One Martini backbone bead per residue (centre of mass of N, CA, C, O) as a GRO file, in nm:
protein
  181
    1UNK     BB    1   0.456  -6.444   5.001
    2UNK     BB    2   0.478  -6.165   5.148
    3UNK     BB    3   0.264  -5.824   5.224
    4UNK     BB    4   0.518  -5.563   5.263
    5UNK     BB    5   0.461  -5.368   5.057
    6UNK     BB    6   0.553  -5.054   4.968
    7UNK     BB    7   0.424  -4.711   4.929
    8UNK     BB    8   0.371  -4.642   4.586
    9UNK     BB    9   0.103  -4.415   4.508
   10UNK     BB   10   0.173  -4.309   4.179
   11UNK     BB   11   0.268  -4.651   4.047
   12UNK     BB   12   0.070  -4.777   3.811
   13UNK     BB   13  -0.033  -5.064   3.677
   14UNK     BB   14  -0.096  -5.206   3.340
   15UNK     BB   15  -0.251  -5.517   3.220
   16UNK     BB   16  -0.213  -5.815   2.994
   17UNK     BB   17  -0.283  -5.943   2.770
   18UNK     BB   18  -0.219  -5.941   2.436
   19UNK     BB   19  -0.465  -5.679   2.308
   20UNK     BB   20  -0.597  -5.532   2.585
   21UNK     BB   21  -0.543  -5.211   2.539
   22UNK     BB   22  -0.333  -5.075   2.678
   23UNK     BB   23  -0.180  -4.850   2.517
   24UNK     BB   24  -0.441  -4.686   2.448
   25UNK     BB   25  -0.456  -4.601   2.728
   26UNK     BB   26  -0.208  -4.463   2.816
   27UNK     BB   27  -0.231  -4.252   2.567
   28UNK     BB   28  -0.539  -4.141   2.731
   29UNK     BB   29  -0.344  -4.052   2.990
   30UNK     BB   30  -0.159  -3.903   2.904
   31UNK     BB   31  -0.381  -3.683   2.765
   32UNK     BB   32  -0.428  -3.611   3.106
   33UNK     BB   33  -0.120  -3.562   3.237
   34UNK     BB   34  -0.013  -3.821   3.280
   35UNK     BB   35   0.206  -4.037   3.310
   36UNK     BB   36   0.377  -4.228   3.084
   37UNK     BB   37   0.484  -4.597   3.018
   38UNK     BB   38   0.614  -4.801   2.792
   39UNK     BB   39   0.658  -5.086   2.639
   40UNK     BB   40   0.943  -5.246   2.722
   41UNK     BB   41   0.913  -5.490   2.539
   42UNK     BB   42   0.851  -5.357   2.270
   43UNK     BB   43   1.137  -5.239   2.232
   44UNK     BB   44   1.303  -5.430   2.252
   45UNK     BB   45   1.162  -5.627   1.993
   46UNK     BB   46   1.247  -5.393   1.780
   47UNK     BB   47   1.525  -5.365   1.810
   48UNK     BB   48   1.593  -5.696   1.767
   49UNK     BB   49   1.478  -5.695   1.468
   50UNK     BB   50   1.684  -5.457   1.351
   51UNK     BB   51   1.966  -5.662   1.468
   52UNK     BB   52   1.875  -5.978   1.491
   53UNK     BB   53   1.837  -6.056   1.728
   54UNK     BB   54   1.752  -6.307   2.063
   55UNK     BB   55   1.623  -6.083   2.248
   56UNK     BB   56   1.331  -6.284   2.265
   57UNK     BB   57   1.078  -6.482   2.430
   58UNK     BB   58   1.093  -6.717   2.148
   59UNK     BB   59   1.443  -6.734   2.217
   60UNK     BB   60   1.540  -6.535   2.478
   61UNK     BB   61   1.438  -6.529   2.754
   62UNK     BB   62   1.615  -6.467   3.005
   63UNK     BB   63   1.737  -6.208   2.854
   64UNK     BB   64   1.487  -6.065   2.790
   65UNK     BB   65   1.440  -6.029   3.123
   66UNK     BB   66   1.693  -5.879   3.220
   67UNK     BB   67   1.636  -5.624   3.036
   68UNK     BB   68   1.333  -5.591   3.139
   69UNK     BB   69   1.467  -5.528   3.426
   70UNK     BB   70   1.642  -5.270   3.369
   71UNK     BB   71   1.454  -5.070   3.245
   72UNK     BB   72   1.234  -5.060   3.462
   73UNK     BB   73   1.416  -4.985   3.683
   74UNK     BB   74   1.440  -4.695   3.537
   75UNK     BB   75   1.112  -4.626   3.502
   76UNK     BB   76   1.104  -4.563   3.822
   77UNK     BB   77   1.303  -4.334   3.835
   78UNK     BB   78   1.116  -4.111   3.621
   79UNK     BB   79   0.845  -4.079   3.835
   80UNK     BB   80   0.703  -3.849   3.953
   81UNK     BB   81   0.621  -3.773   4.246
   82UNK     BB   82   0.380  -3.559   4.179
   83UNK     BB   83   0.270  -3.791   4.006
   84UNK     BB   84   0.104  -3.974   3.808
   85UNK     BB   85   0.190  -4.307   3.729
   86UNK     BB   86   0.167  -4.526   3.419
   87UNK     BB   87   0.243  -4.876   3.335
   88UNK     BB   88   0.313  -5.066   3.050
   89UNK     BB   89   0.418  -5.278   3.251
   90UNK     BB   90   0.559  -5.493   3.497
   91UNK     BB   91   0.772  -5.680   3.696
   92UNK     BB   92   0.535  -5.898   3.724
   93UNK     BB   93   0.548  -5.958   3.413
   94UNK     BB   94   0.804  -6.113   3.421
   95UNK     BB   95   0.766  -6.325   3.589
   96UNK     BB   96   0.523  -6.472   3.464
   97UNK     BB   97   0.704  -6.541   3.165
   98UNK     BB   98   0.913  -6.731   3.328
   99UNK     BB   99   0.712  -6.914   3.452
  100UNK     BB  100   0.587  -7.010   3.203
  101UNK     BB  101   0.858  -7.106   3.043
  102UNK     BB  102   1.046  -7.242   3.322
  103UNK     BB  103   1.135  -7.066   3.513
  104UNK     BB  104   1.384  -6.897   3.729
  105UNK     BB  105   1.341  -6.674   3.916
  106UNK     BB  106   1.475  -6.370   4.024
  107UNK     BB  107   1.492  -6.220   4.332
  108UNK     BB  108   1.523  -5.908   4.233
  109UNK     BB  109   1.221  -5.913   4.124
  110UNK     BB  110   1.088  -5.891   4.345
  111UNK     BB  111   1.189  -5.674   4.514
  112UNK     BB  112   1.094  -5.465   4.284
  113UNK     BB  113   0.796  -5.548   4.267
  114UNK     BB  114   0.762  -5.356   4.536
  115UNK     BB  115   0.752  -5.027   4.367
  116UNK     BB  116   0.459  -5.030   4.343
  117UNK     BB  117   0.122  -5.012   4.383
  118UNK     BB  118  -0.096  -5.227   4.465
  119UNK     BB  119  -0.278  -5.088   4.248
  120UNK     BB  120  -0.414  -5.321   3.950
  121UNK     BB  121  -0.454  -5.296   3.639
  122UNK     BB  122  -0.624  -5.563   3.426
  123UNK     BB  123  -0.675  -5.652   3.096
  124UNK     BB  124  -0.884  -5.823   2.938
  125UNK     BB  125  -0.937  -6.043   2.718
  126UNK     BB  126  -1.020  -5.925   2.386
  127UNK     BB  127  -1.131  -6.012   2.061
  128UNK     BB  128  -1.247  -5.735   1.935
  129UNK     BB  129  -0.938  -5.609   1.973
  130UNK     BB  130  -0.749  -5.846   1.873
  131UNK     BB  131  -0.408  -5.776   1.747
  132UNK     BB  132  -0.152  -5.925   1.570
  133UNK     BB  133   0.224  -5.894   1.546
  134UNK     BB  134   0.555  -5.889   1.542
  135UNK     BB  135   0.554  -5.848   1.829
  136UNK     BB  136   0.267  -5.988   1.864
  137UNK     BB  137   0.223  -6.360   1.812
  138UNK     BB  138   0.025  -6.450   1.934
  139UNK     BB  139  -0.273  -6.527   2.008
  140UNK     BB  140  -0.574  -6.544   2.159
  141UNK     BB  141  -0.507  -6.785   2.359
  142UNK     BB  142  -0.255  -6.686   2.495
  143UNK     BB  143  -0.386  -6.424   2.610
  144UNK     BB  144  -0.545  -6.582   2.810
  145UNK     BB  145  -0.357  -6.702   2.952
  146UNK     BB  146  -0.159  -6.497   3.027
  147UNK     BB  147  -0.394  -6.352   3.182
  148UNK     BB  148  -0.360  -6.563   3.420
  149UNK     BB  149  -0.084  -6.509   3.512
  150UNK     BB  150  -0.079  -6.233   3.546
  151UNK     BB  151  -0.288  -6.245   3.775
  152UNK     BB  152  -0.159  -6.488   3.982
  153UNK     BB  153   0.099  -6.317   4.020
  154UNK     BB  154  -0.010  -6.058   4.154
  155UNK     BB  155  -0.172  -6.188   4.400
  156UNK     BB  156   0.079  -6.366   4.504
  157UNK     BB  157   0.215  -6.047   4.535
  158UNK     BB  158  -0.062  -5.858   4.680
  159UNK     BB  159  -0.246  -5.739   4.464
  160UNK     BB  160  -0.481  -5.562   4.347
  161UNK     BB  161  -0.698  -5.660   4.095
  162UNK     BB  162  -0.832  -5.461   3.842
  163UNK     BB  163  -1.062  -5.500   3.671
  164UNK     BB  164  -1.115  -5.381   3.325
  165UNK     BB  165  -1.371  -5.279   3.119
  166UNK     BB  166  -1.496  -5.344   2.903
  167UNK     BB  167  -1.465  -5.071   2.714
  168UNK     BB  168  -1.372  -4.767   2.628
  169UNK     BB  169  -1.122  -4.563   2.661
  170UNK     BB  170  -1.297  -4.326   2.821
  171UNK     BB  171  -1.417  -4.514   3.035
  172UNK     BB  172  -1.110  -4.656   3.150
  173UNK     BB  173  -1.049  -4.377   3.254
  174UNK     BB  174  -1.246  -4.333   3.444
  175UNK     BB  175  -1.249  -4.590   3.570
  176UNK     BB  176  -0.964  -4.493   3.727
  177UNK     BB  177  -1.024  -4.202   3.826
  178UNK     BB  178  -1.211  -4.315   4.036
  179UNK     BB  179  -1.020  -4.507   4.212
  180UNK     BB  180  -0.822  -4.264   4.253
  181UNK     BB  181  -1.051  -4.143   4.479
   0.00000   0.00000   0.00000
């Protein structure tokens, strides 16, 4: 993959392997009046437990990434140009699943992953805070893995990856909007 990402400079991906604290920030990012946007995947994986559906992660990978790129697609267009819009999990991390998986990316993923700024702030795997529940059955040893896939898939596709300092959620919004200025 070549460098070509248009600069889309207020759309910023938050990620990370699953406990790392993602979704905490953006709701502490949020109360500080950026706009922000809940994980995708979290929200299918409820609807599917719900009506008791097969479109999760470990059972219909491929359907599920689907989903997760529609829906994420729609969460681009809702981003006011003039806010700072911060998303908990990006289309890069949706490819990186796949991949995982042992599946093959669909094309219009990648081009779609060029929609947001090339800087992703990246939650690293924290036992301390790791806790995995219906939604995120992962282990803490997956989340680990899956934090290097995200990692390096990222990366792969052009991202300045930003790792996030273990520490407060209060100290990890300085620490993003220090880097904002």
């Amino acid at each position: 993959m070549t460098n070509t990402m248009p600069t889309h400079s207020n759309r910023y991906i938050i990620t990370g392997g699953p406990g790392s604290g993602k979704s905490s920030l953006l709701s502490a990012l949020v109360d500080k009046s950026y706009q922000g946007f809940e994980e995708i995947s979290r929200v299918i994986i409820r609807e599917q437990h719900e009506i008791g559906g097969d479109m999760v992660p470990w059972l219909n990978l491929a359907a599920f990434a689907e989903l997760c790129y529609e829906r994420m697609s729609t969460q681009l267009d809702l981003c006011d140009s003039a806010c700072t819009c911060f998303y908990d999990r990006g289309l890069p991390d949706i490819i990186a699943y796949v991949r995982r998986g042992g599946l093959e990316v669909p094309t219009k993923y990648f081009e779609k992953a060029k929609s947001y700024n090339k800087t992703v702030f990246i939650a690293p795997a924290w036992q301390e805070i790791f806790v995995n529940d219906s939604e995120r059955p992962e282990s803490f040893e997956d989340a680990v893995e899956i934090n290097r896939f995200l990692k390096s898939t990222y990366q792969e596709l052009g991202f300045n990856v930003v790792e996030l300092p273990r520490v407060s959620i209060e100290e990890r919004v300085a620490f993003i909007e220090d880097i904002l200025e």
